Amino acid sequence: MMKFTQKEEVAYLDGCRESLDKARESLLYQQVHGQIREPVISKGEGRALNLDGLRREWIRFTAGALKAVIQDPVSRESALSLSSFAVSESLPLELVNKLAVIKVSEDLKRYLTLASVPDELLSPDVTHAPRRIPLEKAVHDVLERNDGDLNAARYDLEKKQRAGQLDAITQEEADLVIQRYRFARDVKLIVLAALLQESNS
């Protein structure tokens, strides 16, 4: 029978403990993962965006839209149809669709067509709304606090305590909301210009 030194035994037991911890983390991750809201935009998608380019294109689009609503009655009427719309993340896309004669890139269109971040997660406002913590970190923290032992009752309690943090908005979502609300403010200015032009006609 092969004998181990004390150091080898400790290393072996540490390895077993680490494997068990990873298995528990994996199991808890799988249990929780399906119950968590998927972000509107992932970290990878956020990094891949050329935000400066999208902003420059939006400026070009709004300059063209402003010119169109002043000079063209049909474009003006299209813009005026948005006068009752509230400022929202989806408003910029509404204007792009209404003024389809002004072409925009697929990148900008994709950015504007991303789903809106749920309003209930933007409380008290987008700047101060809680930020999401990574699921892996939550799982690790939960198991660490419970010495790797998580019975059903404790799991439910931890899940409730962590639910807000796991379903909160990501930084990428916060950036998306802020930028699209800025675009929406521009839309309202274009609608105002259309109203003024209409009243002077």
mmCIF file with all atom_site columns, C-alpha atoms in Angstrom:
data_model
loop_
_atom_site.group_PDB
_atom_site.id
_atom_site.type_symbol
_atom_site.label_atom_id
_atom_site.label_alt_id
_atom_site.label_comp_id
_atom_site.label_asym_id
_atom_site.label_entity_id
_atom_site.label_seq_id
_atom_site.pdbx_PDB_ins_code
_atom_site.Cartn_x
_atom_site.Cartn_y
_atom_site.Cartn_z
_atom_site.occupancy
_atom_site.B_iso_or_equiv
_atom_site.pdbx_formal_charge
_atom_site.auth_seq_id
_atom_site.auth_comp_id
_atom_site.auth_asym_id
_atom_site.auth_atom_id
_atom_site.pdbx_PDB_model_num
ATOM 1   C CA . MET A 1 1   ? 0.000   0.000  0.000   1.00 0.00 ? 1   MET A CA 1
ATOM 2   C CA . MET A 1 2   ? 1.341   3.377  -1.036  1.00 0.00 ? 2   MET A CA 1
ATOM 3   C CA . LYS A 1 3   ? 2.072   5.788  1.816   1.00 0.00 ? 3   LYS A CA 1
ATOM 4   C CA . PHE A 1 4   ? 1.730   9.563  1.611   1.00 0.00 ? 4   PHE A CA 1
ATOM 5   C CA . THR A 1 5   ? 3.661   12.113 3.559   1.00 0.00 ? 5   THR A CA 1
ATOM 6   C CA . GLN A 1 6   ? 1.652   14.512 5.707   1.00 0.00 ? 6   GLN A CA 1
ATOM 7   C CA . LYS A 1 7   ? 2.318   17.278 3.182   1.00 0.00 ? 7   LYS A CA 1
ATOM 8   C CA . GLU A 1 8   ? 1.007   15.107 0.320   1.00 0.00 ? 8   GLU A CA 1
ATOM 9   C CA . GLU A 1 9   ? -2.097  14.193 2.324   1.00 0.00 ? 9   GLU A CA 1
ATOM 10  C CA . VAL A 1 10  ? -2.836  17.867 3.039   1.00 0.00 ? 10  VAL A CA 1
ATOM 11  C CA . ALA A 1 11  ? -2.364  18.722 -0.651  1.00 0.00 ? 11  ALA A CA 1
ATOM 12  C CA . TYR A 1 12  ? -4.646  15.834 -1.658  1.00 0.00 ? 12  TYR A CA 1
ATOM 13  C CA . LEU A 1 13  ? -7.381  16.858 0.793   1.00 0.00 ? 13  LEU A CA 1
ATOM 14  C CA . ASP A 1 14  ? -7.107  20.485 -0.318  1.00 0.00 ? 14  ASP A CA 1
ATOM 15  C CA . GLY A 1 15  ? -7.540  19.333 -3.910  1.00 0.00 ? 15  GLY A CA 1
ATOM 16  C CA . CYS A 1 16  ? -10.627 17.296 -2.986  1.00 0.00 ? 16  CYS A CA 1
ATOM 17  C CA . ARG A 1 17  ? -12.079 20.241 -1.086  1.00 0.00 ? 17  ARG A CA 1
ATOM 18  C CA . GLU A 1 18  ? -11.456 22.566 -4.031  1.00 0.00 ? 18  GLU A CA 1
ATOM 19  C CA . SER A 1 19  ? -13.109 20.107 -6.452  1.00 0.00 ? 19  SER A CA 1
ATOM 20  C CA . LEU A 1 20  ? -16.110 19.803 -4.138  1.00 0.00 ? 20  LEU A CA 1
ATOM 21  C CA . ASP A 1 21  ? -16.401 23.586 -3.822  1.00 0.00 ? 21  ASP A CA 1
ATOM 22  C CA . LYS A 1 22  ? -16.305 23.945 -7.612  1.00 0.00 ? 22  LYS A CA 1
ATOM 23  C CA . ALA A 1 23  ? -18.984 21.267 -7.986  1.00 0.00 ? 23  ALA A CA 1
ATOM 24  C CA . ARG A 1 24  ? -21.196 23.041 -5.429  1.00 0.00 ? 24  ARG A CA 1
ATOM 25  C CA . GLU A 1 25  ? -20.642 26.401 -7.130  1.00 0.00 ? 25  GLU A CA 1
ATOM 26  C CA . SER A 1 26  ? -21.511 24.853 -10.492 1.00 0.00 ? 26  SER A CA 1
ATOM 27  C CA . LEU A 1 27  ? -24.698 23.280 -9.106  1.00 0.00 ? 27  LEU A CA 1
ATOM 28  C CA . LEU A 1 28  ? -25.842 26.501 -7.430  1.00 0.00 ? 28  LEU A CA 1
ATOM 29  C CA . TYR A 1 29  ? -24.972 28.475 -10.575 1.00 0.00 ? 29  TYR A CA 1
ATOM 30  C CA . GLN A 1 30  ? -27.178 26.176 -12.673 1.00 0.00 ? 30  GLN A CA 1
ATOM 31  C CA . GLN A 1 31  ? -30.041 26.395 -10.145 1.00 0.00 ? 31  GLN A CA 1
ATOM 32  C CA . VAL A 1 32  ? -30.011 30.186 -10.130 1.00 0.00 ? 32  VAL A CA 1
ATOM 33  C CA . HIS A 1 33  ? -28.978 31.009 -13.700 1.00 0.00 ? 33  HIS A CA 1
ATOM 34  C CA . GLY A 1 34  ? -32.315 30.247 -15.343 1.00 0.00 ? 34  GLY A CA 1
ATOM 35  C CA . GLN A 1 35  ? -34.163 32.531 -12.913 1.00 0.00 ? 35  GLN A CA 1
ATOM 36  C CA . ILE A 1 36  ? -32.135 35.664 -13.594 1.00 0.00 ? 36  ILE A CA 1
ATOM 37  C CA . ARG A 1 37  ? -33.047 38.371 -16.097 1.00 0.00 ? 37  ARG A CA 1
ATOM 38  C CA . GLU A 1 38  ? -30.774 38.450 -19.128 1.00 0.00 ? 38  GLU A CA 1
ATOM 39  C CA . PRO A 1 39  ? -29.260 41.921 -19.607 1.00 0.00 ? 39  PRO A CA 1
ATOM 40  C CA . VAL A 1 40  ? -30.466 43.917 -22.619 1.00 0.00 ? 40  VAL A CA 1
ATOM 41  C CA . ILE A 1 41  ? -26.832 44.369 -23.646 1.00 0.00 ? 41  ILE A CA 1
ATOM 42  C CA . SER A 1 42  ? -23.943 42.159 -22.582 1.00 0.00 ? 42  SER A CA 1
ATOM 43  C CA . LYS A 1 43  ? -20.527 43.331 -21.457 1.00 0.00 ? 43  LYS A CA 1
ATOM 44  C CA . GLY A 1 44  ? -19.024 42.021 -24.709 1.00 0.00 ? 44  GLY A CA 1
ATOM 45  C CA . GLU A 1 45  ? -21.600 43.845 -26.844 1.00 0.00 ? 45  GLU A CA 1
ATOM 46  C CA . GLY A 1 46  ? -21.010 47.025 -24.866 1.00 0.00 ? 46  GLY A CA 1
ATOM 47  C CA . ARG A 1 47  ? -17.263 46.833 -25.485 1.00 0.00 ? 47  ARG A CA 1
ATOM 48  C CA . ALA A 1 48  ? -17.784 46.155 -29.197 1.00 0.00 ? 48  ALA A CA 1
ATOM 49  C CA . LEU A 1 49  ? -19.902 49.287 -29.696 1.00 0.00 ? 49  LEU A CA 1
ATOM 50  C CA . ASN A 1 50  ? -18.308 52.283 -31.347 1.00 0.00 ? 50  ASN A CA 1
ATOM 51  C CA . LEU A 1 51  ? -20.220 54.796 -29.226 1.00 0.00 ? 51  LEU A CA 1
ATOM 52  C CA . ASP A 1 52  ? -18.331 57.813 -30.555 1.00 0.00 ? 52  ASP A CA 1
ATOM 53  C CA . GLY A 1 53  ? -19.175 56.753 -34.106 1.00 0.00 ? 53  GLY A CA 1
ATOM 54  C CA . LEU A 1 54  ? -22.839 56.213 -33.205 1.00 0.00 ? 54  LEU A CA 1
ATOM 55  C CA . ARG A 1 55  ? -23.029 59.639 -31.558 1.00 0.00 ? 55  ARG A CA 1
ATOM 56  C CA . ARG A 1 56  ? -21.487 61.323 -34.613 1.00 0.00 ? 56  ARG A CA 1
ATOM 57  C CA . GLU A 1 57  ? -23.940 59.545 -36.895 1.00 0.00 ? 57  GLU A CA 1
ATOM 58  C CA . TRP A 1 58  ? -26.844 60.564 -34.658 1.00 0.00 ? 58  TRP A CA 1
ATOM 59  C CA . ILE A 1 59  ? -25.734 64.204 -34.886 1.00 0.00 ? 59  ILE A CA 1
ATOM 60  C CA . ARG A 1 60  ? -25.695 63.916 -38.704 1.00 0.00 ? 60  ARG A CA 1
ATOM 61  C CA . PHE A 1 61  ? -29.116 62.271 -38.666 1.00 0.00 ? 61  PHE A CA 1
ATOM 62  C CA . THR A 1 62  ? -30.676 64.929 -36.410 1.00 0.00 ? 62  THR A CA 1
ATOM 63  C CA . ALA A 1 63  ? -29.180 67.726 -38.543 1.00 0.00 ? 63  ALA A CA 1
ATOM 64  C CA . GLY A 1 64  ? -30.809 66.155 -41.605 1.00 0.00 ? 64  GLY A CA 1
ATOM 65  C CA . ALA A 1 65  ? -34.067 65.614 -39.709 1.00 0.00 ? 65  ALA A CA 1
ATOM 66  C CA . LEU A 1 66  ? -34.181 69.244 -38.576 1.00 0.00 ? 66  LEU A CA 1
ATOM 67  C CA . LYS A 1 67  ? -33.642 70.447 -42.137 1.00 0.00 ? 67  LYS A CA 1
ATOM 68  C CA . ALA A 1 68  ? -36.324 68.059 -43.401 1.00 0.00 ? 68  ALA A CA 1
ATOM 69  C CA . VAL A 1 69  ? -39.017 69.129 -40.906 1.00 0.00 ? 69  VAL A CA 1
ATOM 70  C CA . ILE A 1 70  ? -38.395 72.799 -41.722 1.00 0.00 ? 70  ILE A CA 1
ATOM 71  C CA . GLN A 1 71  ? -38.385 72.404 -45.517 1.00 0.00 ? 71  GLN A CA 1
ATOM 72  C CA . ASP A 1 72  ? -40.636 69.418 -46.209 1.00 0.00 ? 72  ASP A CA 1
ATOM 73  C CA . PRO A 1 73  ? -44.325 69.353 -45.098 1.00 0.00 ? 73  PRO A CA 1
ATOM 74  C CA . VAL A 1 74  ? -44.485 65.530 -45.252 1.00 0.00 ? 74  VAL A CA 1
ATOM 75  C CA . SER A 1 75  ? -41.437 65.117 -42.988 1.00 0.00 ? 75  SER A CA 1
ATOM 76  C CA . ARG A 1 76  ? -42.838 67.798 -40.706 1.00 0.00 ? 76  ARG A CA 1
ATOM 77  C CA . GLU A 1 77  ? -46.123 65.925 -40.392 1.00 0.00 ? 77  GLU A CA 1
ATOM 78  C CA . SER A 1 78  ? -44.223 62.709 -39.607 1.00 0.00 ? 78  SER A CA 1
ATOM 79  C CA . ALA A 1 79  ? -42.291 64.455 -36.830 1.00 0.00 ? 79  ALA A CA 1
ATOM 80  C CA . LEU A 1 80  ? -45.459 66.078 -35.465 1.00 0.00 ? 80  LEU A CA 1
ATOM 81  C CA . SER A 1 81  ? -47.038 62.639 -35.052 1.00 0.00 ? 81  SER A CA 1
ATOM 82  C CA . LEU A 1 82  ? -44.501 62.093 -32.245 1.00 0.00 ? 82  LEU A CA 1
ATOM 83  C CA . SER A 1 83  ? -45.559 65.165 -30.268 1.00 0.00 ? 83  SER A CA 1
ATOM 84  C CA . SER A 1 84  ? -47.684 63.108 -27.848 1.00 0.00 ? 84  SER A CA 1
ATOM 85  C CA . PHE A 1 85  ? -44.979 60.486 -27.301 1.00 0.00 ? 85  PHE A CA 1
ATOM 86  C CA . ALA A 1 86  ? -43.225 60.502 -23.925 1.00 0.00 ? 86  ALA A CA 1
ATOM 87  C CA . VAL A 1 87  ? -39.446 60.744 -23.734 1.00 0.00 ? 87  VAL A CA 1
ATOM 88  C CA . SER A 1 88  ? -38.235 57.150 -23.682 1.00 0.00 ? 88  SER A CA 1
ATOM 89  C CA . GLU A 1 89  ? -35.483 54.857 -24.916 1.00 0.00 ? 89  GLU A CA 1
ATOM 90  C CA . SER A 1 90  ? -37.629 53.850 -27.886 1.00 0.00 ? 90  SER A CA 1
ATOM 91  C CA . LEU A 1 91  ? -38.388 57.403 -29.087 1.00 0.00 ? 91  LEU A CA 1
ATOM 92  C CA . PRO A 1 92  ? -35.198 57.824 -31.196 1.00 0.00 ? 92  PRO A CA 1
ATOM 93  C CA . LEU A 1 93  ? -36.092 54.716 -33.217 1.00 0.00 ? 93  LEU A CA 1
ATOM 94  C CA . GLU A 1 94  ? -39.595 56.102 -33.789 1.00 0.00 ? 94  GLU A CA 1
ATOM 95  C CA . LEU A 1 95  ? -38.109 59.187 -35.461 1.00 0.00 ? 95  LEU A CA 1
ATOM 96  C CA . VAL A 1 96  ? -35.673 57.109 -37.530 1.00 0.00 ? 96  VAL A CA 1
ATOM 97  C CA . ASN A 1 97  ? -38.612 55.014 -38.774 1.00 0.00 ? 97  ASN A CA 1
ATOM 98  C CA . LYS A 1 98  ? -40.803 58.070 -39.443 1.00 0.00 ? 98  LYS A CA 1
ATOM 99  C CA . LEU A 1 99  ? -38.076 59.828 -41.434 1.00 0.00 ? 99  LEU A CA 1
ATOM 100 C CA . ALA A 1 100 ? -36.960 56.770 -43.389 1.00 0.00 ? 100 ALA A CA 1
ATOM 101 C CA . VAL A 1 101 ? -35.802 59.019 -46.253 1.00 0.00 ? 101 VAL A CA 1
ATOM 102 C CA . ILE A 1 102 ? -32.792 59.902 -44.075 1.00 0.00 ? 102 ILE A CA 1
ATOM 103 C CA . LYS A 1 103 ? -30.665 56.772 -44.143 1.00 0.00 ? 103 LYS A CA 1
ATOM 104 C CA . VAL A 1 104 ? -28.846 55.498 -41.055 1.00 0.00 ? 104 VAL A CA 1
ATOM 105 C CA . SER A 1 105 ? -26.323 52.685 -40.695 1.00 0.00 ? 105 SER A CA 1
ATOM 106 C CA . GLU A 1 106 ? -27.260 49.186 -39.581 1.00 0.00 ? 106 GLU A CA 1
ATOM 107 C CA . ASP A 1 107 ? -25.078 49.713 -36.497 1.00 0.00 ? 107 ASP A CA 1
ATOM 108 C CA . LEU A 1 108 ? -27.126 52.706 -35.354 1.00 0.00 ? 108 LEU A CA 1
ATOM 109 C CA . LYS A 1 109 ? -30.372 50.908 -36.134 1.00 0.00 ? 109 LYS A CA 1
ATOM 110 C CA . ARG A 1 110 ? -29.267 47.863 -34.121 1.00 0.00 ? 110 ARG A CA 1
ATOM 111 C CA . TYR A 1 111 ? -28.327 50.118 -31.208 1.00 0.00 ? 111 TYR A CA 1
ATOM 112 C CA . LEU A 1 112 ? -31.726 51.824 -31.270 1.00 0.00 ? 112 LEU A CA 1
ATOM 113 C CA . THR A 1 113 ? -33.641 48.545 -31.625 1.00 0.00 ? 113 THR A CA 1
ATOM 114 C CA . LEU A 1 114 ? -32.123 46.969 -28.498 1.00 0.00 ? 114 LEU A CA 1
ATOM 115 C CA . ALA A 1 115 ? -34.908 46.304 -26.001 1.00 0.00 ? 115 ALA A CA 1
ATOM 116 C CA . SER A 1 116 ? -35.558 48.946 -23.355 1.00 0.00 ? 116 SER A CA 1
ATOM 117 C CA . VAL A 1 117 ? -34.221 48.366 -19.850 1.00 0.00 ? 117 VAL A CA 1
ATOM 118 C CA . PRO A 1 118 ? -37.237 47.710 -17.540 1.00 0.00 ? 118 PRO A CA 1
ATOM 119 C CA . ASP A 1 119 ? -38.335 50.960 -15.858 1.00 0.00 ? 119 ASP A CA 1
ATOM 120 C CA . GLU A 1 120 ? -38.723 49.295 -12.459 1.00 0.00 ? 120 GLU A CA 1
ATOM 121 C CA . LEU A 1 121 ? -34.955 48.668 -12.381 1.00 0.00 ? 121 LEU A CA 1
ATOM 122 C CA . LEU A 1 122 ? -34.171 52.369 -12.868 1.00 0.00 ? 122 LEU A CA 1
ATOM 123 C CA . SER A 1 123 ? -35.155 53.467 -9.373  1.00 0.00 ? 123 SER A CA 1
ATOM 124 C CA . PRO A 1 124 ? -34.620 56.068 -8.030  1.00 0.00 ? 124 PRO A CA 1
ATOM 125 C CA . ASP A 1 125 ? -32.993 56.979 -11.376 1.00 0.00 ? 125 ASP A CA 1
ATOM 126 C CA . VAL A 1 126 ? -30.514 55.454 -13.809 1.00 0.00 ? 126 VAL A CA 1
ATOM 127 C CA . THR A 1 127 ? -27.500 57.057 -12.122 1.00 0.00 ? 127 THR A CA 1
ATOM 128 C CA . HIS A 1 128 ? -28.338 55.765 -8.645  1.00 0.00 ? 128 HIS A CA 1
ATOM 129 C CA . ALA A 1 129 ? -30.050 52.484 -9.548  1.00 0.00 ? 129 ALA A CA 1
ATOM 130 C CA . PRO A 1 130 ? -28.350 49.421 -7.992  1.00 0.00 ? 130 PRO A CA 1
ATOM 131 C CA . ARG A 1 131 ? -25.778 47.713 -10.212 1.00 0.00 ? 131 ARG A CA 1
ATOM 132 C CA . ARG A 1 132 ? -25.770 44.001 -10.912 1.00 0.00 ? 132 ARG A CA 1
ATOM 133 C CA . ILE A 1 133 ? -23.154 41.775 -9.337  1.00 0.00 ? 133 ILE A CA 1
ATOM 134 C CA . PRO A 1 134 ? -21.838 38.832 -11.414 1.00 0.00 ? 134 PRO A CA 1
ATOM 135 C CA . LEU A 1 135 ? -23.645 35.569 -10.695 1.00 0.00 ? 135 LEU A CA 1
ATOM 136 C CA . GLU A 1 136 ? -20.329 33.758 -10.220 1.00 0.00 ? 136 GLU A CA 1
ATOM 137 C CA . LYS A 1 137 ? -19.375 36.200 -7.447  1.00 0.00 ? 137 LYS A CA 1
ATOM 138 C CA . ALA A 1 138 ? -22.767 35.846 -5.751  1.00 0.00 ? 138 ALA A CA 1
ATOM 139 C CA . VAL A 1 139 ? -22.547 32.039 -5.811  1.00 0.00 ? 139 VAL A CA 1
ATOM 140 C CA . HIS A 1 140 ? -18.986 32.077 -4.474  1.00 0.00 ? 140 HIS A CA 1
ATOM 141 C CA . ASP A 1 141 ? -19.890 34.524 -1.689  1.00 0.00 ? 141 ASP A CA 1
ATOM 142 C CA . VAL A 1 142 ? -22.968 32.542 -0.654  1.00 0.00 ? 142 VAL A CA 1
ATOM 143 C CA . LEU A 1 143 ? -21.048 29.276 -0.382  1.00 0.00 ? 143 LEU A CA 1
ATOM 144 C CA . GLU A 1 144 ? -18.131 30.937 1.358   1.00 0.00 ? 144 GLU A CA 1
ATOM 145 C CA . ARG A 1 145 ? -20.432 32.419 4.015   1.00 0.00 ? 145 ARG A CA 1
ATOM 146 C CA . ASN A 1 146 ? -22.049 29.017 4.565   1.00 0.00 ? 146 ASN A CA 1
ATOM 147 C CA . ASP A 1 147 ? -18.843 26.941 4.551   1.00 0.00 ? 147 ASP A CA 1
ATOM 148 C CA . GLY A 1 148 ? -19.930 25.258 1.342   1.00 0.00 ? 148 GLY A CA 1
ATOM 149 C CA . ASP A 1 149 ? -23.066 23.857 2.992   1.00 0.00 ? 149 ASP A CA 1
ATOM 150 C CA . LEU A 1 150 ? -26.299 25.227 1.591   1.00 0.00 ? 150 LEU A CA 1
ATOM 151 C CA . ASN A 1 151 ? -29.541 23.493 2.531   1.00 0.00 ? 151 ASN A CA 1
ATOM 152 C CA . ALA A 1 152 ? -32.825 24.300 0.794   1.00 0.00 ? 152 ALA A CA 1
ATOM 153 C CA . ALA A 1 153 ? -34.089 26.786 3.399   1.00 0.00 ? 153 ALA A CA 1
ATOM 154 C CA . ARG A 1 154 ? -30.796 28.659 3.495   1.00 0.00 ? 154 ARG A CA 1
ATOM 155 C CA . TYR A 1 155 ? -30.645 28.657 -0.300  1.00 0.00 ? 155 TYR A CA 1
ATOM 156 C CA . ASP A 1 156 ? -34.108 30.267 -0.551  1.00 0.00 ? 156 ASP A CA 1
ATOM 157 C CA . LEU A 1 157 ? -33.131 32.926 1.976   1.00 0.00 ? 157 LEU A CA 1
ATOM 158 C CA . GLU A 1 158 ? -29.875 33.706 0.167   1.00 0.00 ? 158 GLU A CA 1
ATOM 159 C CA . LYS A 1 159 ? -31.702 33.814 -3.161  1.00 0.00 ? 159 LYS A CA 1
ATOM 160 C CA . LYS A 1 160 ? -34.169 36.401 -1.841  1.00 0.00 ? 160 LYS A CA 1
ATOM 161 C CA . GLN A 1 161 ? -31.374 38.494 -0.361  1.00 0.00 ? 161 GLN A CA 1
ATOM 162 C CA . ARG A 1 162 ? -29.398 38.399 -3.601  1.00 0.00 ? 162 ARG A CA 1
ATOM 163 C CA . ALA A 1 163 ? -32.319 38.688 -6.032  1.00 0.00 ? 163 ALA A CA 1
ATOM 164 C CA . GLY A 1 164 ? -32.141 42.476 -6.278  1.00 0.00 ? 164 GLY A CA 1
ATOM 165 C CA . GLN A 1 165 ? -28.409 42.484 -6.949  1.00 0.00 ? 165 GLN A CA 1
ATOM 166 C CA . LEU A 1 166 ? -28.586 39.676 -9.496  1.00 0.00 ? 166 LEU A CA 1
ATOM 167 C CA . ASP A 1 167 ? -31.449 41.270 -11.429 1.00 0.00 ? 167 ASP A CA 1
ATOM 168 C CA . ALA A 1 168 ? -30.174 44.846 -11.158 1.00 0.00 ? 168 ALA A CA 1
ATOM 169 C CA . ILE A 1 169 ? -28.905 46.741 -14.208 1.00 0.00 ? 169 ILE A CA 1
ATOM 170 C CA . THR A 1 170 ? -25.415 46.337 -15.619 1.00 0.00 ? 170 THR A CA 1
ATOM 171 C CA . GLN A 1 171 ? -23.151 49.317 -16.275 1.00 0.00 ? 171 GLN A CA 1
ATOM 172 C CA . GLU A 1 172 ? -23.606 48.691 -20.008 1.00 0.00 ? 172 GLU A CA 1
ATOM 173 C CA . GLU A 1 173 ? -27.390 48.964 -19.583 1.00 0.00 ? 173 GLU A CA 1
ATOM 174 C CA . ALA A 1 174 ? -27.024 52.187 -17.595 1.00 0.00 ? 174 ALA A CA 1
ATOM 175 C CA . ASP A 1 175 ? -24.860 53.664 -20.374 1.00 0.00 ? 175 ASP A CA 1
ATOM 176 C CA . LEU A 1 176 ? -27.421 52.550 -22.971 1.00 0.00 ? 176 LEU A CA 1
ATOM 177 C CA . VAL A 1 177 ? -30.320 54.195 -21.107 1.00 0.00 ? 177 VAL A CA 1
ATOM 178 C CA . ILE A 1 178 ? -28.424 57.466 -20.589 1.00 0.00 ? 178 ILE A CA 1
ATOM 179 C CA . GLN A 1 179 ? -27.367 57.702 -24.236 1.00 0.00 ? 179 GLN A CA 1
ATOM 180 C CA . ARG A 1 180 ? -30.768 56.847 -25.702 1.00 0.00 ? 180 ARG A CA 1
ATOM 181 C CA . TYR A 1 181 ? -32.511 59.329 -23.397 1.00 0.00 ? 181 TYR A CA 1
ATOM 182 C CA . ARG A 1 182 ? -30.126 61.989 -24.708 1.00 0.00 ? 182 ARG A CA 1
ATOM 183 C CA . PHE A 1 183 ? -31.118 60.987 -28.229 1.00 0.00 ? 183 PHE A CA 1
ATOM 184 C CA . ALA A 1 184 ? -34.798 61.148 -27.182 1.00 0.00 ? 184 ALA A CA 1
ATOM 185 C CA . ARG A 1 185 ? -34.291 64.703 -25.920 1.00 0.00 ? 185 ARG A CA 1
ATOM 186 C CA . ASP A 1 186 ? -32.969 65.609 -29.398 1.00 0.00 ? 186 ASP A CA 1
ATOM 187 C CA . VAL A 1 187 ? -36.098 64.080 -30.921 1.00 0.00 ? 187 VAL A CA 1
ATOM 188 C CA . LYS A 1 188 ? -38.293 66.325 -28.762 1.00 0.00 ? 188 LYS A CA 1
ATOM 189 C CA . LEU A 1 189 ? -36.329 69.381 -29.943 1.00 0.00 ? 189 LEU A CA 1
ATOM 190 C CA . ILE A 1 190 ? -36.927 68.354 -33.564 1.00 0.00 ? 190 ILE A CA 1
ATOM 191 C CA . VAL A 1 191 ? -40.652 67.912 -32.831 1.00 0.00 ? 191 VAL A CA 1
ATOM 192 C CA . LEU A 1 192 ? -40.665 71.384 -31.250 1.00 0.00 ? 192 LEU A CA 1
ATOM 193 C CA . ALA A 1 193 ? -39.007 72.816 -34.380 1.00 0.00 ? 193 ALA A CA 1
ATOM 194 C CA . ALA A 1 194 ? -41.706 71.127 -36.476 1.00 0.00 ? 194 ALA A CA 1
ATOM 195 C CA . LEU A 1 195 ? -44.436 72.660 -34.285 1.00 0.00 ? 195 LEU A CA 1
ATOM 196 C CA . LEU A 1 196 ? -42.919 76.146 -34.600 1.00 0.00 ? 196 LEU A CA 1
ATOM 197 C CA . GLN A 1 197 ? -42.554 75.787 -38.358 1.00 0.00 ? 197 GLN A CA 1
ATOM 198 C CA . GLU A 1 198 ? -46.132 74.566 -38.662 1.00 0.00 ? 198 GLU A CA 1
ATOM 199 C CA . SER A 1 199 ? -47.468 77.508 -36.659 1.00 0.00 ? 199 SER A CA 1
ATOM 200 C CA . ASN A 1 200 ? -45.541 79.944 -38.887 1.00 0.00 ? 200 ASN A CA 1
ATOM 201 C CA . SER A 1 201 ? -46.763 78.370 -42.134 1.00 0.00 ? 201 SER A CA 1
#
